[in-house]
Structures are given as structure tokens and as C-alpha cells.
PDB file of C-alpha atoms in Angstrom:
ATOM      1  CA  MET A 270      80.287 148.326 182.269  1.00 50.00           C
ATOM      2  CA  LYS A 271      82.785 150.933 181.072  1.00 58.00           C
ATOM      3  CA  SER A 272      83.337 152.351 184.561  1.00 55.00           C
ATOM      4  CA  LYS A 273      83.883 148.854 185.963  1.00 56.00           C
ATOM      5  CA  GLY A 274      86.580 148.230 183.321  1.00 51.00           C
ATOM      6  CA  LYS A 275      88.261 151.543 184.161  1.00 51.00           C
ATOM      7  CA  ALA A 276      88.214 150.671 187.869  1.00 48.00           C
ATOM      8  CA  ILE A 277      89.877 147.327 187.163  1.00 53.00           C
ATOM      9  CA  LEU A 278      92.509 149.008 184.987  1.00 45.00           C
ATOM     10  CA  VAL A 279      93.229 151.622 187.669  1.00 45.00           C
ATOM     11  CA  ALA A 280      93.508 148.904 190.331  1.00 46.00           C
ATOM     12  CA  LEU A 281      95.862 146.903 188.124  1.00 44.00           C
ATOM     13  CA  LEU A 282      98.085 149.928 187.436  1.00 42.00           C
ATOM     14  CA  LEU A 283      98.110 150.860 191.116  1.00 44.00           C
ATOM     15  CA  GLY A 284      99.125 147.320 192.020  1.00 47.00           C
ATOM     16  CA  LEU A 285     101.976 147.384 189.509  1.00 42.00           C
ATOM     17  CA  SER A 286     103.238 150.739 190.747  1.00 46.00           C
ATOM     18  CA  LEU A 287     103.210 149.496 194.353  1.00 43.00           C
ATOM     19  CA  ALA A 288     105.157 146.405 193.326  1.00 46.00           C
ATOM     20  CA  TRP A 289     107.860 148.585 191.747  1.00 49.00           C
ATOM     21  CA  THR A 290     108.213 150.713 194.869  1.00 50.00           C
ATOM     22  CA  SER A 291     108.218 147.829 197.331  1.00 50.00           C
ATOM     23  CA  PRO A 292     110.510 147.991 200.376  1.00 54.00           C
ATOM     24  CA  VAL A 293     112.527 145.098 198.959  1.00 57.00           C
ATOM     25  CA  ALA A 294     114.072 147.484 196.426  1.00 57.00           C
ATOM     26  CA  ASP A 295     115.165 149.752 199.291  1.00 67.00           C
ATOM     27  CA  ALA A 296     116.464 146.944 201.524  1.00 84.00           C
ATOM     28  CA  GLN A 297     119.928 147.421 202.981  1.00 89.00           C
ATOM     29  CA  PRO A 298     122.584 144.724 202.751  1.00 91.00           C
ATOM     30  CA  PRO A 299     123.019 142.579 205.878  1.00 90.00           C
ATOM     31  CA  TYR A 300     126.375 144.226 206.657  1.00 94.00           C
ATOM     32  CA  ALA A 301     124.979 147.800 206.660  1.00 95.00           C
ATOM     33  CA  LYS A 302     124.740 147.892 210.477  1.00 95.00           C
ATOM     34  CA  TRP A 303     128.399 146.893 210.762  1.00 97.00           C
ATOM     35  CA  GLY A 304     129.469 149.390 208.112  1.00 96.00           C
ATOM     36  CA  LYS A 305     127.865 152.177 210.111  1.00 96.00           C
ATOM     37  CA  ILE A 306     129.767 151.071 213.224  1.00 97.00           C
ATOM     38  CA  ALA A 307     133.014 150.888 211.219  1.00 97.00           C
ATOM     39  CA  MET A 308     132.521 154.455 209.961  1.00 96.00           C
ATOM     40  CA  GLN A 309     131.612 155.814 213.422  1.00 96.00           C
ATOM     41  CA  GLN A 310     134.604 154.197 215.120  1.00 97.00           C
ATOM     42  CA  THR A 311     136.938 155.352 212.343  1.00 97.00           C
ATOM     43  CA  MET A 312     135.766 158.949 212.727  1.00 96.00           C
ATOM     44  CA  LYS A 313     136.409 158.748 216.484  1.00 97.00           C
ATOM     45  CA  THR A 314     139.925 157.381 215.960  1.00 96.00           C
ATOM     46  CA  TYR A 315     140.797 159.542 212.917  1.00 96.00           C
ATOM     47  CA  PRO A 316     138.684 162.705 213.463  1.00 96.00           C
ATOM     48  CA  LYS A 317     140.517 164.836 210.886  1.00 96.00           C
ATOM     49  CA  ALA A 318     140.438 162.233 208.123  1.00 96.00           C
ATOM     50  CA  LYS A 319     137.827 162.078 205.372  1.00 96.00           C
ATOM     51  CA  VAL A 320     136.492 158.713 204.173  1.00 95.00           C
ATOM     52  CA  VAL A 321     137.068 158.685 200.403  1.00 96.00           C
ATOM     53  CA  ASP A 322     135.976 155.110 199.657  1.00 96.00           C
ATOM     54  CA  TYR A 323     134.422 152.130 201.436  1.00 94.00           C
ATOM     55  CA  LEU A 324     134.423 148.383 200.785  1.00 96.00           C
ATOM     56  CA  HIS A 325     132.852 145.471 202.659  1.00 97.00           C
ATOM     57  CA  VAL A 326     135.570 142.797 202.693  1.00 97.00           C
ATOM     58  CA  GLY A 327     133.481 140.087 204.316  1.00 97.00           C
ATOM     59  CA  ARG A 328     132.400 138.168 207.380  1.00 97.00           C
ATOM     60  CA  LYS A 329     134.115 135.232 208.995  1.00 97.00           C
ATOM     61  CA  ASN A 330     133.377 133.048 211.993  1.00 96.00           C
ATOM     62  CA  LYS A 331     136.149 133.411 214.554  1.00 95.00           C
ATOM     63  CA  THR A 332     134.825 130.861 217.058  1.00 96.00           C
ATOM     64  CA  PRO A 333     131.562 128.913 217.296  1.00 96.00           C
ATOM     65  CA  THR A 334     130.005 131.926 219.089  1.00 97.00           C
ATOM     66  CA  THR A 335     131.798 134.949 217.594  1.00 98.00           C
ATOM     67  CA  SER A 336     132.061 136.472 214.135  1.00 98.00           C
ATOM     68  CA  GLU A 337     134.030 139.287 212.534  1.00 98.00           C
ATOM     69  CA  GLU A 338     133.003 141.778 209.852  1.00 98.00           C
ATOM     70  CA  THR A 339     135.845 143.480 207.980  1.00 98.00           C
ATOM     71  CA  PHE A 340     135.711 146.717 206.006  1.00 98.00           C
ATOM     72  CA  LYS A 341     138.373 148.526 204.002  1.00 98.00           C
ATOM     73  CA  LEU A 342     138.173 152.307 204.089  1.00 97.00           C
ATOM     74  CA  LEU A 343     140.260 154.702 202.042  1.00 97.00           C
ATOM     75  CA  LEU A 344     141.076 157.745 204.170  1.00 97.00           C
ATOM     76  CA  GLN A 345     142.505 161.129 203.285  1.00 97.00           C
ATOM     77  CA  GLU A 346     143.882 163.814 205.549  1.00 96.00           C
ATOM     78  CA  ASN A 347     145.469 166.788 203.794  1.00 94.00           C
ATOM     79  CA  ASN A 348     147.872 165.247 201.230  1.00 93.00           C
ATOM     80  CA  ARG A 349     148.084 161.860 202.945  1.00 94.00           C
ATOM     81  CA  MET A 350     145.921 158.999 201.638  1.00 96.00           C
ATOM     82  CA  TRP A 351     145.892 155.508 203.155  1.00 96.00           C
ATOM     83  CA  ALA A 352     143.799 152.358 203.450  1.00 97.00           C
ATOM     84  CA  LEU A 353     142.429 151.184 206.756  1.00 97.00           C
ATOM     85  CA  LEU A 354     141.052 147.756 207.566  1.00 98.00           C
ATOM     86  CA  VAL A 355     138.392 147.896 210.272  1.00 98.00           C
ATOM     87  CA  HIS A 356     137.672 144.610 212.066  1.00 98.00           C
ATOM     88  CA  ILE A 357     134.502 144.352 214.153  1.00 98.00           C
ATOM     89  CA  GLU A 358     134.342 141.275 216.359  1.00 98.00           C
ATOM     90  CA  PHE A 359     130.922 140.467 217.827  1.00 98.00           C
ATOM     91  CA  GLU A 360     128.820 137.734 219.423  1.00 97.00           C
ATOM     92  CA  THR A 361     127.085 136.013 216.521  1.00 96.00           C
ATOM     93  CA  LYS A 362     123.709 135.478 218.223  1.00 96.00           C
ATOM     94  CA  SER A 363     123.286 138.701 220.188  1.00 97.00           C
ATOM     95  CA  GLU A 364     125.349 140.870 217.787  1.00 96.00           C
ATOM     96  CA  LYS A 365     126.998 142.497 220.813  1.00 97.00           C
ATOM     97  CA  VAL A 366     130.220 144.227 219.726  1.00 97.00           C
ATOM     98  CA  LEU A 367     133.230 142.777 221.513  1.00 98.00           C
ATOM     99  CA  LYS A 368     136.109 144.610 219.860  1.00 97.00           C
ATOM    100  CA  VAL A 369     136.834 147.055 217.054  1.00 98.00           C
ATOM    101  CA  SER A 370     140.390 147.090 215.735  1.00 98.00           C
ATOM    102  CA  PHE A 371     142.173 149.013 212.988  1.00 98.00           C
ATOM    103  CA  GLU A 372     144.948 147.980 210.645  1.00 97.00           C
ATOM    104  CA  GLU A 373     146.573 150.582 208.394  1.00 95.00           C
ATOM    105  CA  THR A 374     147.581 149.226 205.000  1.00 89.00           C
ATOM    106  CA  SER A 375     149.084 150.676 201.854  1.00 74.00           C
TER     107      SER A 375
END
């Protein structure tokens, strides 16, 4: 009877530890894919700049079939520091990128 109780306790503890390390805790936000694209395109356009900070501004529907994700990146190159808005327009259903545009801000 003692070994059966230990087995139940071990199974219970194992179940709890698996619940704490579930993939839900490691899930990425829904805009992560778009953030990666924003960073990649920024590095292509501003190859000497370093991304100092990153903010997801939000998503908006542009038309019934297209959406836009916007990110604000803080860039630094030598002594110059500036903010850059990155707009990614895409087909909402297929998520095909239509256009990436940049807007420098202060």
C-alpha cells in the first residue's frame, strides 16, 4: 500500500510540474511574426543602425480584405537616435505581405 501511495504522489507531482512548463507559458503574441518582419526590413533599409527599443503599436483593418500592423522602433547609429514607425500592410486571410513602409519620427 505504501508504494502505491508513493506512485500516486509522484504522478501528481509530475502532472503539476508539466502543467507549469506547458507551451502556453511560452506562447508568442499574435504580432510576433509581424515584429520579426519589421525588424528584418528595418535592418535591410538601415543596415548600420542598431535597434535600441521595440514597441507593437497595433493592428488596424485598412479595407475589408487588408490589415496593417504597426511597430515603433528606436534606432541608433553612432550619436544619432531616432524613432521609426514600420507599417506592414498584408492580406488579412492569407497574411501575404503587400507593402512595408517606414516613417521616421522624433
